[in-house]
CSV table of C-alpha atoms and ligand atoms in Angstrom, one decimal:
chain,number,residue,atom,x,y,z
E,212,UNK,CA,108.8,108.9,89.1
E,213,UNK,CA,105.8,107.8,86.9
E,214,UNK,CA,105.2,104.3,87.6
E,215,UNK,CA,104.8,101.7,84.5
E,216,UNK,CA,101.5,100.5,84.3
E,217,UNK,CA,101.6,96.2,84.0
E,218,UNK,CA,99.4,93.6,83.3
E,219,UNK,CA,100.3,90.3,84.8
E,220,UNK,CA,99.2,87.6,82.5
E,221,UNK,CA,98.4,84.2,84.7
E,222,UNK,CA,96.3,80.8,83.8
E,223,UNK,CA,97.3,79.0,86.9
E,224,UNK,CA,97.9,79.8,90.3
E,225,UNK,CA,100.1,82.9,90.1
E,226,UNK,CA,103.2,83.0,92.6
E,227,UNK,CA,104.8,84.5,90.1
E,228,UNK,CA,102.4,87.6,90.2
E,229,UNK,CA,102.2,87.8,93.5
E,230,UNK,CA,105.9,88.3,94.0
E,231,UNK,CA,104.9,91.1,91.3
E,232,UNK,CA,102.6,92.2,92.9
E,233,UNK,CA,104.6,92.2,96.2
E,234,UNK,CA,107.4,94.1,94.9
E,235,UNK,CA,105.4,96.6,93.6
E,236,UNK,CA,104.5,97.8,96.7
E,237,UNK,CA,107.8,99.1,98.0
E,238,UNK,CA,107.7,103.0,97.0
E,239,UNK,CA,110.4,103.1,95.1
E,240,UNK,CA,109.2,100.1,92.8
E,241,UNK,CA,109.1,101.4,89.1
E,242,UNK,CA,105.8,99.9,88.1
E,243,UNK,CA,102.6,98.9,89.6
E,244,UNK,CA,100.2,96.0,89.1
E,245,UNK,CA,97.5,97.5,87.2
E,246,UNK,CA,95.2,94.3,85.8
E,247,UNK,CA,95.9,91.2,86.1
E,248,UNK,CA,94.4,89.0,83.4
E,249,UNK,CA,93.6,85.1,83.2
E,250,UNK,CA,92.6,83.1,80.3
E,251,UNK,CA,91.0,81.0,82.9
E,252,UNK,CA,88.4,81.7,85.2
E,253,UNK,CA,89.5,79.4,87.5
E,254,UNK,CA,92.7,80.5,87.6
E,255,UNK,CA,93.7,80.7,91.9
E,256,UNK,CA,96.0,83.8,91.3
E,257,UNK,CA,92.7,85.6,90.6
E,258,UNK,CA,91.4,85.3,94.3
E,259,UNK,CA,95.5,86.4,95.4
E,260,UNK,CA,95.0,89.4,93.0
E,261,UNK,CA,91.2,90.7,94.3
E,262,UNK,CA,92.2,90.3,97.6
E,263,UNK,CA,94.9,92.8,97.2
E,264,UNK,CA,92.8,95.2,95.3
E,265,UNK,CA,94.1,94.7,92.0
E,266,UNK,CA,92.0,94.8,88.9
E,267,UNK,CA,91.3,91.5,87.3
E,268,UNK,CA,89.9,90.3,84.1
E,269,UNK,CA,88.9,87.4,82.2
E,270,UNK,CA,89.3,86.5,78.7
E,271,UNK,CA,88.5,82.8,77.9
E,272,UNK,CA,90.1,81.5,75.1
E,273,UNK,CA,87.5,78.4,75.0
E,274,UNK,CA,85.1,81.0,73.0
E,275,UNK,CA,87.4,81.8,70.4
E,276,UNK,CA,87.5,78.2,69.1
E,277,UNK,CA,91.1,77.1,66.9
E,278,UNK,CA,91.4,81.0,66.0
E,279,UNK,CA,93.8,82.3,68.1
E,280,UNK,CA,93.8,86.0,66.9
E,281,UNK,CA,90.7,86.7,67.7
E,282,UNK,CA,91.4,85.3,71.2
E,283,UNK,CA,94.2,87.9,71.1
E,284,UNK,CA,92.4,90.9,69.9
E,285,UNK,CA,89.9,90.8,72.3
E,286,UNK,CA,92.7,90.3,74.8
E,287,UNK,CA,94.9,93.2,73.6
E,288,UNK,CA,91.7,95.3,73.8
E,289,UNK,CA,91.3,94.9,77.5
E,290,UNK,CA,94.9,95.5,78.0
E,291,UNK,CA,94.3,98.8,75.7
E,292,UNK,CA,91.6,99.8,77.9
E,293,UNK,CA,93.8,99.7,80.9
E,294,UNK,CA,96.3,101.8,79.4
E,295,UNK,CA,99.0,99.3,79.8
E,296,UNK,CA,103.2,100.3,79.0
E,297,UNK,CA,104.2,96.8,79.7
E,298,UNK,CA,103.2,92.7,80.2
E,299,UNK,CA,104.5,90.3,82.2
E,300,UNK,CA,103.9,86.5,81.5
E,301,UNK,CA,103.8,84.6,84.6
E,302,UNK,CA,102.3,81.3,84.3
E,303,UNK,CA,100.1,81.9,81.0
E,304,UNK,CA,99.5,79.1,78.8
E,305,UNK,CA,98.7,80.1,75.8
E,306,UNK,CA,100.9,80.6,72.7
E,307,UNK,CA,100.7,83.8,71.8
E,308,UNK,CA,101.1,84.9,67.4
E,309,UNK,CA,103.5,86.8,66.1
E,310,UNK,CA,100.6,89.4,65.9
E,311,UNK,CA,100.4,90.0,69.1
E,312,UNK,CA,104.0,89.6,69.9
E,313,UNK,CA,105.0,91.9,67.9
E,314,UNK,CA,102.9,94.7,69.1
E,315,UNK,CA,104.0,94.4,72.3
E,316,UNK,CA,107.8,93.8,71.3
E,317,UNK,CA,110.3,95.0,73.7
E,318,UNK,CA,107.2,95.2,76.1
E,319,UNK,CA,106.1,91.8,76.3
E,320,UNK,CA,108.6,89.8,79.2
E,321,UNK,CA,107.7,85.8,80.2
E,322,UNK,CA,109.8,83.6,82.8
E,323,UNK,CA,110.1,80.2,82.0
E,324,UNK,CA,111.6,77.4,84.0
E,325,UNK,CA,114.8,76.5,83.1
E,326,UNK,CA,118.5,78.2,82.3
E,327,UNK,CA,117.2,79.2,78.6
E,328,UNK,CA,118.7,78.6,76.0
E,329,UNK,CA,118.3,75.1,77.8
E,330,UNK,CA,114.8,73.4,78.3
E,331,UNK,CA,112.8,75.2,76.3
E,332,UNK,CA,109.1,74.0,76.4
E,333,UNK,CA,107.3,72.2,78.9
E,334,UNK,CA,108.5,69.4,81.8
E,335,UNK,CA,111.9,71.5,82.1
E,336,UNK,CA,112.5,69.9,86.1
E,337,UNK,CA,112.2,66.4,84.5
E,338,UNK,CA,114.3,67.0,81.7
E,339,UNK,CA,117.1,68.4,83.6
E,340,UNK,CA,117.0,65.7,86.4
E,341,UNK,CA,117.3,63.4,83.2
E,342,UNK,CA,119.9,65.3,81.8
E,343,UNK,CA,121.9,64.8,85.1
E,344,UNK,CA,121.9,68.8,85.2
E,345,UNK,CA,123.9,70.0,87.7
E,346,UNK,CA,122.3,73.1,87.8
E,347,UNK,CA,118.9,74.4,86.9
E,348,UNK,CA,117.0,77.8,87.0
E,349,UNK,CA,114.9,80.1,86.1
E,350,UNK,CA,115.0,82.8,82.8
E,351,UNK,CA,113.5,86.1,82.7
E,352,UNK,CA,113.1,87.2,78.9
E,353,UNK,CA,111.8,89.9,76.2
E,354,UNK,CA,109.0,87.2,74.6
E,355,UNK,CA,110.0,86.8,70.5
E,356,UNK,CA,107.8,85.5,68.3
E,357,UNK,CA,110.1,82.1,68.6
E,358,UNK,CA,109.0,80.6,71.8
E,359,UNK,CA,111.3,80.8,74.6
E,360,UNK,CA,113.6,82.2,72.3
E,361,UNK,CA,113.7,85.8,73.2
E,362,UNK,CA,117.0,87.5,74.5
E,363,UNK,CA,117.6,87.0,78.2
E,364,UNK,CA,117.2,89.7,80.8
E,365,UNK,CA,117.8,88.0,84.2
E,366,UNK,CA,118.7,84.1,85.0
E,367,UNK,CA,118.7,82.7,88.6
E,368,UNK,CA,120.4,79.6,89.0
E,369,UNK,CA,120.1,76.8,91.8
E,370,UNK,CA,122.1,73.3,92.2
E,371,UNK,CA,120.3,70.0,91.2
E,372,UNK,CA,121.0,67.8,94.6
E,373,UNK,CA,120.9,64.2,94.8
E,374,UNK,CA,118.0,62.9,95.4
E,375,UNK,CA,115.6,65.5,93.8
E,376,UNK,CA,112.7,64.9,92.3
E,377,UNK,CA,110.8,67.1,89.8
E,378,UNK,CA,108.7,68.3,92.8
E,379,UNK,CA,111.8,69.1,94.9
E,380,UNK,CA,113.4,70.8,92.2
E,381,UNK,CA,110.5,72.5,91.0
E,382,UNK,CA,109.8,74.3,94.3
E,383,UNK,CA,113.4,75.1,94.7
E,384,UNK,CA,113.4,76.1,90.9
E,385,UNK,CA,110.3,79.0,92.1
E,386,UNK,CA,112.1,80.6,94.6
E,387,UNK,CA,114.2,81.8,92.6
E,388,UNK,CA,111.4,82.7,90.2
E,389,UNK,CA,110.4,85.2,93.0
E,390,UNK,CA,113.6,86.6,93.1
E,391,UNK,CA,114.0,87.0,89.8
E,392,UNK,CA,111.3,88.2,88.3
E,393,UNK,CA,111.1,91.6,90.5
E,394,UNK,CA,114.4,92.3,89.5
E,395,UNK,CA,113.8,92.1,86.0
E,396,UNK,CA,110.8,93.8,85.8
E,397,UNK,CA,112.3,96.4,87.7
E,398,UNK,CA,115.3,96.9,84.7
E,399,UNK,CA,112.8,96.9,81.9
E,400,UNK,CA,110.4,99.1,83.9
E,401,UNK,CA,113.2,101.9,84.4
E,402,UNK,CA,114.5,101.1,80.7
E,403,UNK,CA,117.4,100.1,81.5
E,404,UNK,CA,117.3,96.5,80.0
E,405,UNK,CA,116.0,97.0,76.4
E,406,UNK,CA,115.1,95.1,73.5
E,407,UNK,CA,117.7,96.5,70.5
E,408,UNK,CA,118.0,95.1,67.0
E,409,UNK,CA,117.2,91.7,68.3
E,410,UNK,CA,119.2,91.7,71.7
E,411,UNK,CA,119.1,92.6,75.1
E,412,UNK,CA,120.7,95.9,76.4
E,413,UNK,CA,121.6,96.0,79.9
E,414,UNK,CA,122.7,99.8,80.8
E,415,UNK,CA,123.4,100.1,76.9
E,416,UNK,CA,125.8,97.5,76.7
E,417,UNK,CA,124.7,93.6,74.9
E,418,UNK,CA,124.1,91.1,77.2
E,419,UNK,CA,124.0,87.5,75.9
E,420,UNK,CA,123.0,85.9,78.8
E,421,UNK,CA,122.0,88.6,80.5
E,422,UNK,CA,122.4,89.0,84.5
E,423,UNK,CA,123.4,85.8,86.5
E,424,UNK,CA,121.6,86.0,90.0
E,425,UNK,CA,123.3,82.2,91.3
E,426,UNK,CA,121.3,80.5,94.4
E,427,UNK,CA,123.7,78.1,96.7
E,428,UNK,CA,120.8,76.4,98.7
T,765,GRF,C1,106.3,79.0,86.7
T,765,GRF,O1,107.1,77.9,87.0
T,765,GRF,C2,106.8,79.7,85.5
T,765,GRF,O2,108.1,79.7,85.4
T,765,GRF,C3,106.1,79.0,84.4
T,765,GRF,O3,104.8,78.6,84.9
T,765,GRF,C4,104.9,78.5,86.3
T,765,GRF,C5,103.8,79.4,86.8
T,765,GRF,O4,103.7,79.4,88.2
T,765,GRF,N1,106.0,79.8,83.2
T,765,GRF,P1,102.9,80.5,89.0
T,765,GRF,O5,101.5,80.5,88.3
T,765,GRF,O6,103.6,81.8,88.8
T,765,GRF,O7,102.9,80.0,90.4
């Protein structure tokens, strides 16, 4: 088996990655953690990352001013250089063009918050708590130019209880992150979730909302 080579793309503190980078190191894992990169210096999942030996890298964006392609090209450069096959968003906070989208497209996978095609943007635990959700989630997706638009590999879902607050949703919300993410990685990284004309194959077949992975606790 030849392993897929991934960058992990992080501004914050990176749980996401390290789940990555966790399942990674079971044998039969399909792709390994090859660079993880931060647009922040300061970012605490860069610590996580050295400390488990995995190459890390910087590229500010601060430098690059309001012009967000060169920000990207120097980016996609040290991804080049790493001879990456595929990029997982986990935490970055940059917009990324539709340059750089599209050279990466049916590469380029992101997990965002919230059951998508619900919640898009930012605040997504407040928002559903104000929605009176009674569930909420998590969404593993191919990343189209259209943000958190793209088609939908794996959702994780978990109930909204009484009582919750952002914060207790939130960190009920990332645990099935973890879960999650792994197991999509792992579909793209064997090819068997592909981006197609627009849409999400799973095992050839479209999947709208791709796979359901549903969370009682
Ligand atoms: C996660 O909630 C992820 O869904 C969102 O940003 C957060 C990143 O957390 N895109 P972490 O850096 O992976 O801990």
């Amino acid at each position: 088996m030849t392993r897929k080579r991934v960058a992990v793309l992080i501004s914050g503190r990176g749980s996401n990655m390290a789940a990555l980078i966790e399942a990674a190191k079971a044998e039969d894992y399909p792709a390994e953690i090859a660079l993880v990169l931060s647009n922040r210096p300061d970012a605490g999942g860069l610590a996580h990352a050295r400390a488990a030996n995995i190459v890390t890298a910087v590229v500010e964006h601060k430098g690059h001013g309001k012009n967000r392609e060169a920000f990207e090209r120097t980016l996609a450069a040290v991804i080049d250089e790493h001879r990456i096959d595929l990029v997982c968003l986990a935490g970055f906070m940059r917009i990324l063009t539709p340059w750089f989208v599209t050279r990466w497209e049916g590469r380029l996978i992101n997990i965002h918050p919230a059951l998508l095609p619900a919640f898009k943007g930012l605040d997504t635990h407040q928002r559903a708590l104000a929605a009176a959700s009674k569930t909420h989630g998590a969404t593993v997706h191919f990343v189209v130019p259209e943000m958190d638009s793209g088609p939908i590999i794996v959702q994780g879902s978990v109930p909204v209880h009484d009582g919750d607050t952002a914060e207790t949703l939130a960190a009920r919300v990332l645990t099935v992150e973890h879960r999650i993410y792994p197991i999509a990685l792992r579909l793209v990284a064997e090819g068997r979730a592909r981006l197609v004309d627009g849409r999400c194959l799973i095992d050839g077949a479209p999947s709208t909302h791709g796979i359901l992975i549903a969370s009682e606790i």
